[in-house]
Coordinates of N, CA and C in Angstrom, one line a residue:
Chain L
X1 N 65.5 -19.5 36.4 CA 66.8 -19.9 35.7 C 67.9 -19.9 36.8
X2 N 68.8 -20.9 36.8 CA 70.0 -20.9 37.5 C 70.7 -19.6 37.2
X3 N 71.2 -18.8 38.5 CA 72.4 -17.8 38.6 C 72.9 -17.7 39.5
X4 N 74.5 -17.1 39.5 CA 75.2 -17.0 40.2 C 75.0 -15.0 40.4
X5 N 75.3 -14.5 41.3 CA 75.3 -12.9 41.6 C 76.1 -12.4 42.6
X6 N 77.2 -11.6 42.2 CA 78.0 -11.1 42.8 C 77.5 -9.7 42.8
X7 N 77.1 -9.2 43.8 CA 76.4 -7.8 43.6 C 77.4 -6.6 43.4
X8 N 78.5 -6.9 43.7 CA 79.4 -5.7 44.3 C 80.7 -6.1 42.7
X9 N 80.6 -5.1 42.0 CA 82.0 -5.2 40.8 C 82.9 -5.0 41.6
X10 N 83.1 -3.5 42.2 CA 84.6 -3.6 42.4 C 84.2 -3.1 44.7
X11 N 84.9 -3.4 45.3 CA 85.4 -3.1 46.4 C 86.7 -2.9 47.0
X12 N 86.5 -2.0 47.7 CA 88.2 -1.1 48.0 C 88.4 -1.5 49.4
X13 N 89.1 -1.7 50.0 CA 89.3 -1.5 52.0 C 91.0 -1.2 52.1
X14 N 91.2 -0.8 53.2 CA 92.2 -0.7 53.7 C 93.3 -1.8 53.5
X15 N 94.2 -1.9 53.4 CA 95.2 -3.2 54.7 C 95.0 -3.2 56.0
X16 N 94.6 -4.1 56.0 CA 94.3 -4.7 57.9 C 93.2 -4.8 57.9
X17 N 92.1 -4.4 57.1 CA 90.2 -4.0 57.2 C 89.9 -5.3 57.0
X18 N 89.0 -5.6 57.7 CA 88.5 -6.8 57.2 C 87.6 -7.1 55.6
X19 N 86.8 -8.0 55.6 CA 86.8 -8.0 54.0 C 85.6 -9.1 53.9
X20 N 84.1 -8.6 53.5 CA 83.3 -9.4 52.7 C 83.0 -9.4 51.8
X21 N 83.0 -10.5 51.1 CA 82.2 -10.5 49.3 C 81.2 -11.4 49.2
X22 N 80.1 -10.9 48.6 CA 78.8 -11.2 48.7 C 78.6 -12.4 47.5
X23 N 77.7 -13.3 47.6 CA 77.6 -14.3 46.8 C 76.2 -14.4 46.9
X24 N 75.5 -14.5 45.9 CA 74.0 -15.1 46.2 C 73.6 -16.1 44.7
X25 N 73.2 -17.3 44.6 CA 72.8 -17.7 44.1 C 71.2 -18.4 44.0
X26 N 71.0 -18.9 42.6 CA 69.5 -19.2 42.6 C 69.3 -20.5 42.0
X27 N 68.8 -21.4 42.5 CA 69.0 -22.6 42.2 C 67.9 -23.7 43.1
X28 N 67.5 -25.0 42.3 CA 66.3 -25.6 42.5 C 66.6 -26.2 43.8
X29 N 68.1 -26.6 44.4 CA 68.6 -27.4 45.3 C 69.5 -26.7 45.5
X30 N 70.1 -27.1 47.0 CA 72.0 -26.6 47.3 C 72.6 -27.1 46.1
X31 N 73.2 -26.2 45.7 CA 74.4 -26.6 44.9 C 75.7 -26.9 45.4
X32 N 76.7 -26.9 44.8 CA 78.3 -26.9 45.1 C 78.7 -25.8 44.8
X33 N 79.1 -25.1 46.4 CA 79.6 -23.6 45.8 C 81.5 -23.8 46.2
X34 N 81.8 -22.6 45.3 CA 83.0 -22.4 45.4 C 83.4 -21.0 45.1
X35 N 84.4 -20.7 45.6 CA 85.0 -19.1 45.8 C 86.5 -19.6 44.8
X36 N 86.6 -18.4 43.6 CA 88.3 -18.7 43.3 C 88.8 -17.4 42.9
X37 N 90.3 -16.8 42.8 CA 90.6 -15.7 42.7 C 91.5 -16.1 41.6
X38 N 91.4 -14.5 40.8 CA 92.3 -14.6 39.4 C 93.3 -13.0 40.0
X39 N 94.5 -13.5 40.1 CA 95.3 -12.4 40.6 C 96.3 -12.0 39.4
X40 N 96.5 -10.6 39.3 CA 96.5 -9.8 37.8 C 97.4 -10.9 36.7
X41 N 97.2 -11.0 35.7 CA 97.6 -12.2 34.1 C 97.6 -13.3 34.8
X42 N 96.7 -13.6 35.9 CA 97.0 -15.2 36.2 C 95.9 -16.0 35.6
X43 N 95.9 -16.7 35.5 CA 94.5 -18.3 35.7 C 93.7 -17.8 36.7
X44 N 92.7 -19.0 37.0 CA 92.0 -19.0 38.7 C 92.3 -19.9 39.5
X45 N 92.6 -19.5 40.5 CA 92.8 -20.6 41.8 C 91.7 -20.6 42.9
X46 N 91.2 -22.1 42.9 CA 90.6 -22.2 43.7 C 91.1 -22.0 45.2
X47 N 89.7 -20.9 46.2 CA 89.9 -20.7 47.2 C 89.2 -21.6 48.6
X48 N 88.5 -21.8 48.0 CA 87.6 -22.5 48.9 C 86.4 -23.6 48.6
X49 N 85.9 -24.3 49.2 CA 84.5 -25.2 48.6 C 83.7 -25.2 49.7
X50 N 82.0 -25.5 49.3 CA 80.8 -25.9 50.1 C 80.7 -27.4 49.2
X51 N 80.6 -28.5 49.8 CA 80.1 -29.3 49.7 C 78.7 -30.0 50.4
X52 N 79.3 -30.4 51.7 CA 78.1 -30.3 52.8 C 78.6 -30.4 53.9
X53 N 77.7 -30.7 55.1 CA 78.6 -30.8 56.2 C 78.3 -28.8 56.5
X54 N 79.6 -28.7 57.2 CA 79.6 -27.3 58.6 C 79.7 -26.1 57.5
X55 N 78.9 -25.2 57.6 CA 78.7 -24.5 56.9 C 79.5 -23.5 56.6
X56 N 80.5 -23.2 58.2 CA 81.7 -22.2 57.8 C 82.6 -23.4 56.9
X57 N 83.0 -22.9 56.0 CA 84.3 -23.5 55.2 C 85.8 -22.5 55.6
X58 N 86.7 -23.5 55.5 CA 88.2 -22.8 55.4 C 88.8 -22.8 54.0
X59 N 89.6 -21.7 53.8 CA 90.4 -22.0 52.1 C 92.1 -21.6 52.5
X60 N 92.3 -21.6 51.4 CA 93.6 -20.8 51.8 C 93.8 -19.2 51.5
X61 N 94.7 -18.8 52.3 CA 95.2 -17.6 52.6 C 94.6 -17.1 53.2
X62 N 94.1 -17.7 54.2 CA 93.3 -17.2 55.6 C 91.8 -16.6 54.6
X63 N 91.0 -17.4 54.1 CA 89.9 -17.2 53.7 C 89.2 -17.9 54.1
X64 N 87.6 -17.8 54.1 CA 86.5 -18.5 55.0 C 85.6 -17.9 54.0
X65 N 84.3 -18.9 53.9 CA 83.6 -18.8 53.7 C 81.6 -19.2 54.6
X66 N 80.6 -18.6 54.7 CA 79.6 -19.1 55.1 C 78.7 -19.2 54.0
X67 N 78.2 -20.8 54.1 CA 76.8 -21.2 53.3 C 75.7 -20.8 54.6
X68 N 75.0 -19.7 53.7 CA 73.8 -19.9 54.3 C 72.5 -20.1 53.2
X69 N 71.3 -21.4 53.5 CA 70.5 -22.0 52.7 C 69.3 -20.8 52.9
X70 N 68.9 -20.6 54.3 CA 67.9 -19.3 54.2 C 68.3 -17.8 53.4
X71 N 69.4 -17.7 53.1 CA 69.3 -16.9 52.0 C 70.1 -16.8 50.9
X72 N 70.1 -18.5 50.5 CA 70.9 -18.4 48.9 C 72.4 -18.0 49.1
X73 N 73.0 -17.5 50.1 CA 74.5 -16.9 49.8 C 75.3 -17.8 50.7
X74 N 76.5 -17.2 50.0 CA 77.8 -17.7 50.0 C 79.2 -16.7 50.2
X75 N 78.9 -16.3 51.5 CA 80.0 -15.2 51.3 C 81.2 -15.3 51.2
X76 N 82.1 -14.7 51.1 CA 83.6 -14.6 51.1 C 84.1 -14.1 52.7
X77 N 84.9 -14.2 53.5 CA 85.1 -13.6 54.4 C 87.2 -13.1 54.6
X78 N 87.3 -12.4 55.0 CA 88.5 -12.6 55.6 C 89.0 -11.5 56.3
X79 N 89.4 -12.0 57.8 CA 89.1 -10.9 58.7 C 90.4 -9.2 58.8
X80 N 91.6 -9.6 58.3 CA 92.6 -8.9 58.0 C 93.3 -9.1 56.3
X81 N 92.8 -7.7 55.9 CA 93.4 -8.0 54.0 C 95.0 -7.9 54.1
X82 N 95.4 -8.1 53.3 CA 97.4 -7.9 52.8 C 97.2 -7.3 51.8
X83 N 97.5 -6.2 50.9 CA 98.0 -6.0 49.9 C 97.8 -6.7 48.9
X84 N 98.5 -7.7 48.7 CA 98.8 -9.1 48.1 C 97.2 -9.9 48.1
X85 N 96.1 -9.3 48.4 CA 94.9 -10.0 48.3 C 93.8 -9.5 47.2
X86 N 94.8 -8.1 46.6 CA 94.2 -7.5 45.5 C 94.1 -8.5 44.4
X87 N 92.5 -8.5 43.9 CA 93.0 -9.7 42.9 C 90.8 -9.6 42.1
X88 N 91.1 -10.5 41.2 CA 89.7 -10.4 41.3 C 89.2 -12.0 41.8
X89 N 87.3 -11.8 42.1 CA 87.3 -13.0 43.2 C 86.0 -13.1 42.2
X90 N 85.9 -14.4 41.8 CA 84.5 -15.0 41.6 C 84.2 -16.1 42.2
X91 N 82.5 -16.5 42.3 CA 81.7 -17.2 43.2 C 81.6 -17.9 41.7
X92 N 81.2 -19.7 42.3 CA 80.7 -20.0 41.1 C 80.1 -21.1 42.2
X93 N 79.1 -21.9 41.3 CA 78.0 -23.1 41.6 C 78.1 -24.5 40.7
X94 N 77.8 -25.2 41.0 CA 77.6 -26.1 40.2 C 76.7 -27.4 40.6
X95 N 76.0 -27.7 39.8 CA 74.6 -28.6 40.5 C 74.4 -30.0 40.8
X96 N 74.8 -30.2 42.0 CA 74.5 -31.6 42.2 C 74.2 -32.7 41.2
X97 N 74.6 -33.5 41.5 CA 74.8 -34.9 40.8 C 75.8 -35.0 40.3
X98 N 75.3 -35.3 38.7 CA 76.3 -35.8 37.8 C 77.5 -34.7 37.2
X99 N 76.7 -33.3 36.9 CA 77.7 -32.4 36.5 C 78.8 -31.8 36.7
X100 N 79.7 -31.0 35.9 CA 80.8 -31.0 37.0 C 80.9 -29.5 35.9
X101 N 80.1 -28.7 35.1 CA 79.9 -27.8 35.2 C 79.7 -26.6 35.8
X102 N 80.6 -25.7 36.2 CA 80.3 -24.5 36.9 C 79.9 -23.2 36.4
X103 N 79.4 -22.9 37.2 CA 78.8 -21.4 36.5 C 79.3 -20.8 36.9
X104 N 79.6 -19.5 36.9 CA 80.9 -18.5 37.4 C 79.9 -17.0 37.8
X105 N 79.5 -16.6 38.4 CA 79.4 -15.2 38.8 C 80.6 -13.6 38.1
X106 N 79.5 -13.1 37.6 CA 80.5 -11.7 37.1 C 81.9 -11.1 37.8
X107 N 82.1 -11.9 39.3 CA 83.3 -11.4 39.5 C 83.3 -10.3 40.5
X108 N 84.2 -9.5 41.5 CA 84.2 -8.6 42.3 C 85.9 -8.2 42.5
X109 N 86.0 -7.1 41.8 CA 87.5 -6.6 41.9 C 87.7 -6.1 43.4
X110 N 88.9 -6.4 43.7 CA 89.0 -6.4 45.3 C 90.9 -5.2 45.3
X111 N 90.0 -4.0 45.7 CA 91.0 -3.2 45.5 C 91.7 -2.9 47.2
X112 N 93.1 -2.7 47.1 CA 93.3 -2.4 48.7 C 94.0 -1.5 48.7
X113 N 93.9 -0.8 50.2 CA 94.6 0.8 50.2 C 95.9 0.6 51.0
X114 N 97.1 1.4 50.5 CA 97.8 0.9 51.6 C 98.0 1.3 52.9
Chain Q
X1 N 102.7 -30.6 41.1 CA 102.2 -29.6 41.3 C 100.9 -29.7 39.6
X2 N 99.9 -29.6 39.7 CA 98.9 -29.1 38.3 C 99.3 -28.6 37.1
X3 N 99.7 -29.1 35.8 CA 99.8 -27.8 35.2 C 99.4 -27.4 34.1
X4 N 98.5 -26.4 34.2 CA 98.2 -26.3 32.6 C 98.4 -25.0 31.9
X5 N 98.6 -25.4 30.5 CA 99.7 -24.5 30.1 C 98.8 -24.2 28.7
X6 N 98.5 -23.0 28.2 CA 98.1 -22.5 26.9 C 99.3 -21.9 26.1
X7 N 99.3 -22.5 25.0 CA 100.5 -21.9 23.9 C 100.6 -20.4 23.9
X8 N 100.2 -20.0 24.1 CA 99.9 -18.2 23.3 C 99.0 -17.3 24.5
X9 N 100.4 -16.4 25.4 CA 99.6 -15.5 25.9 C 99.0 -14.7 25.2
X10 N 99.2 -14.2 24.4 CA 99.0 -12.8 23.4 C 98.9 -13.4 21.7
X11 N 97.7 -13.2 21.3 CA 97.5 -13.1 20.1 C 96.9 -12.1 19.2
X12 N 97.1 -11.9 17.7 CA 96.4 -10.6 17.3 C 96.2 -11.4 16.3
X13 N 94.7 -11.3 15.4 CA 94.2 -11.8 14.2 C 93.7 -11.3 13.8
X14 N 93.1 -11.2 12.3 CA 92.7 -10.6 11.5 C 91.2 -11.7 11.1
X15 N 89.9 -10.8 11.2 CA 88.3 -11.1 10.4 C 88.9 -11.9 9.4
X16 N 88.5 -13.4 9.6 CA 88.0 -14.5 9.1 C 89.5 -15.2 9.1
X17 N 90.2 -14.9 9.6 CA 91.3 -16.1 10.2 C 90.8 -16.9 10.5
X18 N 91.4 -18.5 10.6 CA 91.6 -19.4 11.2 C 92.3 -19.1 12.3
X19 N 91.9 -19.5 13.3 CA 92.8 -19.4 14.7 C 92.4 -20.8 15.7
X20 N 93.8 -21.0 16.3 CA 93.8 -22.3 17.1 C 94.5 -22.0 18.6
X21 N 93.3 -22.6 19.7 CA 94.6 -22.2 20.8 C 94.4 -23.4 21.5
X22 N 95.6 -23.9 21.8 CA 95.9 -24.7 22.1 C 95.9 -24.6 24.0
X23 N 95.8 -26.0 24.5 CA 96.0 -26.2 25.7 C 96.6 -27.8 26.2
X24 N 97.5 -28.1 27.4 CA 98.0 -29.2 27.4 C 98.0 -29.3 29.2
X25 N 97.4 -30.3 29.7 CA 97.8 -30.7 31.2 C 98.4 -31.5 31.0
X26 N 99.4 -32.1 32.6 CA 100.5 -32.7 32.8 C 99.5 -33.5 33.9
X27 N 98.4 -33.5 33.9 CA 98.2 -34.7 35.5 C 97.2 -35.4 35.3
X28 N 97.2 -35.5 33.9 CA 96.4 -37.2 33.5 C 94.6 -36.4 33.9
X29 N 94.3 -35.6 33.5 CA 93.3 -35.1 34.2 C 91.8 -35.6 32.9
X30 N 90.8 -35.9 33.3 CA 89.9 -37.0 32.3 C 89.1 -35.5 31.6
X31 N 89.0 -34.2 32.5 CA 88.2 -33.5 32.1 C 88.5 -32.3 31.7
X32 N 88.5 -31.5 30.8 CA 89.2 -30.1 29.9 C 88.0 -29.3 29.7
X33 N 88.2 -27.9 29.8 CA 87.1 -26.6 29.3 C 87.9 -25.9 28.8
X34 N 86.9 -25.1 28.1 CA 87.3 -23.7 27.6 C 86.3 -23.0 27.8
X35 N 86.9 -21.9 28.4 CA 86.1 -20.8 29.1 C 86.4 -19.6 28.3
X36 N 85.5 -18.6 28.0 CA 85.6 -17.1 27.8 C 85.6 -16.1 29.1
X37 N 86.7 -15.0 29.0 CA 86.4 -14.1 30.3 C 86.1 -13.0 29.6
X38 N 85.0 -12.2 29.8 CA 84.4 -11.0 29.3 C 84.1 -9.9 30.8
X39 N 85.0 -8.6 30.6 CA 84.6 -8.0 32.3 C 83.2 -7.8 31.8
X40 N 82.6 -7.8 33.3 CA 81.2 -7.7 33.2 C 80.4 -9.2 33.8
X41 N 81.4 -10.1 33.1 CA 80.1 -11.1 32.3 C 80.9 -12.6 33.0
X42 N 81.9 -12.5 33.7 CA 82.5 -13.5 34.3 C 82.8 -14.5 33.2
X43 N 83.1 -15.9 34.0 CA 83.5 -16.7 32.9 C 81.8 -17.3 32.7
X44 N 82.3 -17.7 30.7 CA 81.4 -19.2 30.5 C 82.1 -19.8 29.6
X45 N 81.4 -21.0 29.7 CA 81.8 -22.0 29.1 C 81.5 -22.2 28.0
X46 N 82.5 -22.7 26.8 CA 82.3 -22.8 25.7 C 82.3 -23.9 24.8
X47 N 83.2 -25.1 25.5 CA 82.9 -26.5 25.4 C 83.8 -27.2 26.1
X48 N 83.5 -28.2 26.7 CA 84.2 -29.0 27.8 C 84.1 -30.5 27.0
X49 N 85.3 -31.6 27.5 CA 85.8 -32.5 27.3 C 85.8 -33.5 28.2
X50 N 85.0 -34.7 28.5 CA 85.2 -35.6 29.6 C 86.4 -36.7 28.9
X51 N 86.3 -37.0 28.1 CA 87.6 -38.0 27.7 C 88.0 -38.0 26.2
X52 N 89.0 -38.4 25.8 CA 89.6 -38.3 24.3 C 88.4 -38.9 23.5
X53 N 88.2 -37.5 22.2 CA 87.0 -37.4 21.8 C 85.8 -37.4 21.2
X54 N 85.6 -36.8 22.9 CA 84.4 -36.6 23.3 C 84.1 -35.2 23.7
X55 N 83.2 -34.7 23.4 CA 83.1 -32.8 23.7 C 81.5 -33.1 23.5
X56 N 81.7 -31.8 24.7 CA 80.1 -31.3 24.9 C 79.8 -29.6 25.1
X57 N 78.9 -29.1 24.0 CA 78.7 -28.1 23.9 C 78.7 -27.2 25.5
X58 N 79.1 -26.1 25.8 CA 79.0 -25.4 27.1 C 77.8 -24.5 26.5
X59 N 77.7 -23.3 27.1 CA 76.4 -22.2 27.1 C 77.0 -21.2 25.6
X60 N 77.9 -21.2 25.3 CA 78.4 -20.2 24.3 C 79.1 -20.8 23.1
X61 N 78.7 -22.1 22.6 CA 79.7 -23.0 21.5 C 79.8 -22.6 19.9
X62 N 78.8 -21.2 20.1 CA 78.7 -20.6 18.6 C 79.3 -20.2 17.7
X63 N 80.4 -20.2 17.0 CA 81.5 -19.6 16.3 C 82.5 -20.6 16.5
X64 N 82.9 -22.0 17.6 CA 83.9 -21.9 18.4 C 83.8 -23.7 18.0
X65 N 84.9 -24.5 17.8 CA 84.8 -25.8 17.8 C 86.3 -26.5 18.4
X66 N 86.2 -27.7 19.2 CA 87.2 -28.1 19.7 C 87.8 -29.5 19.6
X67 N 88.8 -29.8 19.7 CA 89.8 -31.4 19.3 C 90.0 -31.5 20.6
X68 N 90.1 -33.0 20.8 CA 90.7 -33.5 21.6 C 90.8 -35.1 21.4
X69 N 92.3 -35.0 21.1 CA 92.4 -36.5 20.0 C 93.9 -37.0 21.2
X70 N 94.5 -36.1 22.1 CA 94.8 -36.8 23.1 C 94.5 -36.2 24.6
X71 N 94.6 -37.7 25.7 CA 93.9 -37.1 26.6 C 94.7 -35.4 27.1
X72 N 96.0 -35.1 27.1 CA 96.5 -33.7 27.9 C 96.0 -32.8 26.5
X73 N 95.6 -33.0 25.6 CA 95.5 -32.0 24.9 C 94.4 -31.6 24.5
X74 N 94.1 -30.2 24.9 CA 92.7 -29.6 24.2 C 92.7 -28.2 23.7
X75 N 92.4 -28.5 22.5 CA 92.3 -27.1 21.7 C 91.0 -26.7 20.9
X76 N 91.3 -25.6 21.3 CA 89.9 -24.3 20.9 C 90.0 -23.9 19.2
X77 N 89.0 -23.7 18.3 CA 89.1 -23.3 16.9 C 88.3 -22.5 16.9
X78 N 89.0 -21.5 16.1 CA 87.7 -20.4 15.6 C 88.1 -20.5 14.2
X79 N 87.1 -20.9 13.3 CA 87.0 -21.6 11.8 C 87.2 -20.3 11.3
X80 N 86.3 -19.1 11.5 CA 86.7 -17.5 11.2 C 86.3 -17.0 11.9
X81 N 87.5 -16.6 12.5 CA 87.6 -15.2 13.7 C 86.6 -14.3 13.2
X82 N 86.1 -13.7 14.4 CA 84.8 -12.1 14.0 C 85.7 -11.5 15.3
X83 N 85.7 -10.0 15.3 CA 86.0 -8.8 16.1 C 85.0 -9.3 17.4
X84 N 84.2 -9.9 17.6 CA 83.3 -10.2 18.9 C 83.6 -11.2 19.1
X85 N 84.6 -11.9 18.4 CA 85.6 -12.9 19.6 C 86.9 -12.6 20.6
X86 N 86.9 -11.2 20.3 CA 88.3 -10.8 21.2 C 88.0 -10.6 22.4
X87 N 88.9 -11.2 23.0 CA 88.3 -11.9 24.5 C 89.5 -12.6 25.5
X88 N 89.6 -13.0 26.3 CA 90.5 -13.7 27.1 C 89.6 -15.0 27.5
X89 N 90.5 -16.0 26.8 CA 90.2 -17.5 26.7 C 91.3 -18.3 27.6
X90 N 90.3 -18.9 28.9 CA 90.6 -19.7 29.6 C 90.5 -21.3 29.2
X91 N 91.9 -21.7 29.7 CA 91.3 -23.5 30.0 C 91.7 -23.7 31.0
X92 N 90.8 -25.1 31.0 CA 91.2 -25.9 32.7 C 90.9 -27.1 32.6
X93 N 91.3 -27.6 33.3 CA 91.4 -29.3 34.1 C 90.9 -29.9 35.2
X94 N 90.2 -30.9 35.4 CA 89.6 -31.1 36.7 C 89.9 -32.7 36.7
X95 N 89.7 -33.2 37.8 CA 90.1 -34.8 37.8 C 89.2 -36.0 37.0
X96 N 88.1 -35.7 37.9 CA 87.2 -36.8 37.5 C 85.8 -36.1 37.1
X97 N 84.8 -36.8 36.7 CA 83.7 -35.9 36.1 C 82.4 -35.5 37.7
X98 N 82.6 -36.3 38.2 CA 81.5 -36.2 39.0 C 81.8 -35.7 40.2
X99 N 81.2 -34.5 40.5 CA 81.5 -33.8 42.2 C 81.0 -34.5 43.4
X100 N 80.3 -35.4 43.1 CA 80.4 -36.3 44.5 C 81.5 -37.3 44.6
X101 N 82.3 -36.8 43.6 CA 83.4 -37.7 44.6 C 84.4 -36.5 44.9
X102 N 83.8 -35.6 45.3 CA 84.4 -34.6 46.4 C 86.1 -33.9 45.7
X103 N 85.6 -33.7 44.9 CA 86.6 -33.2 43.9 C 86.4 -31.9 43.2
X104 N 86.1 -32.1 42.4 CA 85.6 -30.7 41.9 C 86.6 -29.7 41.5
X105 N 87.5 -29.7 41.8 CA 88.5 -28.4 41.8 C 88.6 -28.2 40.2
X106 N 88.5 -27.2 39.4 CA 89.3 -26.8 38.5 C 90.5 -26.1 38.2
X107 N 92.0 -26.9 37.4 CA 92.8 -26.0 37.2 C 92.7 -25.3 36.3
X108 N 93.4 -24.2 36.2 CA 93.2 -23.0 35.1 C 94.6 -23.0 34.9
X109 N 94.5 -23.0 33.4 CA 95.8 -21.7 33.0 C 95.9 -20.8 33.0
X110 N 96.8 -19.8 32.3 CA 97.0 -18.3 32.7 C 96.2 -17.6 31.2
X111 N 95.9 -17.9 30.6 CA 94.9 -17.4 29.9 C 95.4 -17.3 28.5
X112 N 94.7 -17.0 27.5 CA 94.8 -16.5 25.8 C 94.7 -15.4 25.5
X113 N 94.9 -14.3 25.8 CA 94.5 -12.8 25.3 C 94.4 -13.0 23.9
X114 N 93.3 -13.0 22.9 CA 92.8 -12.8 22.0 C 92.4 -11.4 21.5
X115 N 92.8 -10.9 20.5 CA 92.2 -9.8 19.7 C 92.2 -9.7 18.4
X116 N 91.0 -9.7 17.9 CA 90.6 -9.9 16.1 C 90.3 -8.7 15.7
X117 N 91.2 -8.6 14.6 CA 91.0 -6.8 14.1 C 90.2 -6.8 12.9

């Protein structure tokens, strides 16, 4: 069955610590992945995309992501947090072709210390 | 700038209401969802919209039915609210239907806080 899996609910770091969040998904082909964050009563904004092409991706607010195909994931990266980065983060996929359906992953609360 | 806008941050209903939530984009957008946020259980989808309508069931359409009789407008029904629909109900907007044309992005509103007593 298609899934998205964010292994980690909630994660804490410092300000200034760097910062990964784990993505793995399961699926018959590369999908279209994407990273988006819901920061406290907001919506989601998209942070980043894999389409194809170089596998590090850029997003905004100094976020990066790597596709890697040998093991299903899609991490989140970003090498110094702000405060302001507390928020929650979900991975989602969605499957080539025609669809434009996403699946969303459970999410990873991203807590930071000051 | 995107915008999509849900009527009603905050709602409180009462077992076997009628309830309607409404949603409206401003950027001509062909494609509309409604999403449920449950912690735990991330978002899913509950039914999506490619053009004035037309609706297609998502993974969760059980209890839940939707209009879309103009293109910015899309609204969610619950014929009778149950206590296991209290929930925070997303919508969103995307451009075109198909991600190979390198699009993809979904806008979101700021959400429905729902609660059925």
């Amino acid at each position: 069955a298609q899934s998205v899996t964010q292994p980690d609910i909630h994660i804490t770091v410092s300000e200034g610590a760097s910062l990964e969040l784990r993505c793995n998904y399961s699926y018959g082909a590369t999908p279209y992945l994407f990273w988006y964050v819901q920061s406290p009563g907001q919506g989601l904004q998209l942070l980043l995309k894999y389409f194809s092409g170089d596998t590090l991706v850029q997003g905004i607010k100094g976020f990066e992501a790597e596709f890697k195909r040998s093991q299903s994931s899609f991490n989140l990266r970003k090498p110094s947090v702000h405060w302001s980065d507390a928020a929650e983060y979900f991975c989602a996929v969605a499957p080539r072709g025609s669809s434009y359906k996403l699946i969303f992953g459970s999410g990873t609360r991203l807590l930071v210390r000051p | 700038d995107v915008k999509v806008t849900q009527s009603s941050r905050y709602l409180v209903k009462r077992t076997g209401e009628k309830v309607f939530l409404e949603c409206v984009q401003d950027m001509d957008h062909e494609n509309m969802f409604w999403y449920r946020q449950d912690p735990g259980l991330g978002l899913r989808l509950i039914y999506f919209s490619y053009d004035v309508k037309m609706k297609e069931k998502g993974d969760i359409p059980e209890g839940y039915s939707v209009s879309r009789e103009k293109k910015e407008r899309f609204s969610l029904i619950l014929e009778s609210a149950s206590t296991n629909q209290t929930s925070m109900y997303l919508c969103a907007s995307s451009l075109d239907r198909s991600y190979d044309a390198n699009t993809g992005e979904l806008f979101f509103g700021e959400g429905s806080r729902l609660t059925v007593l």
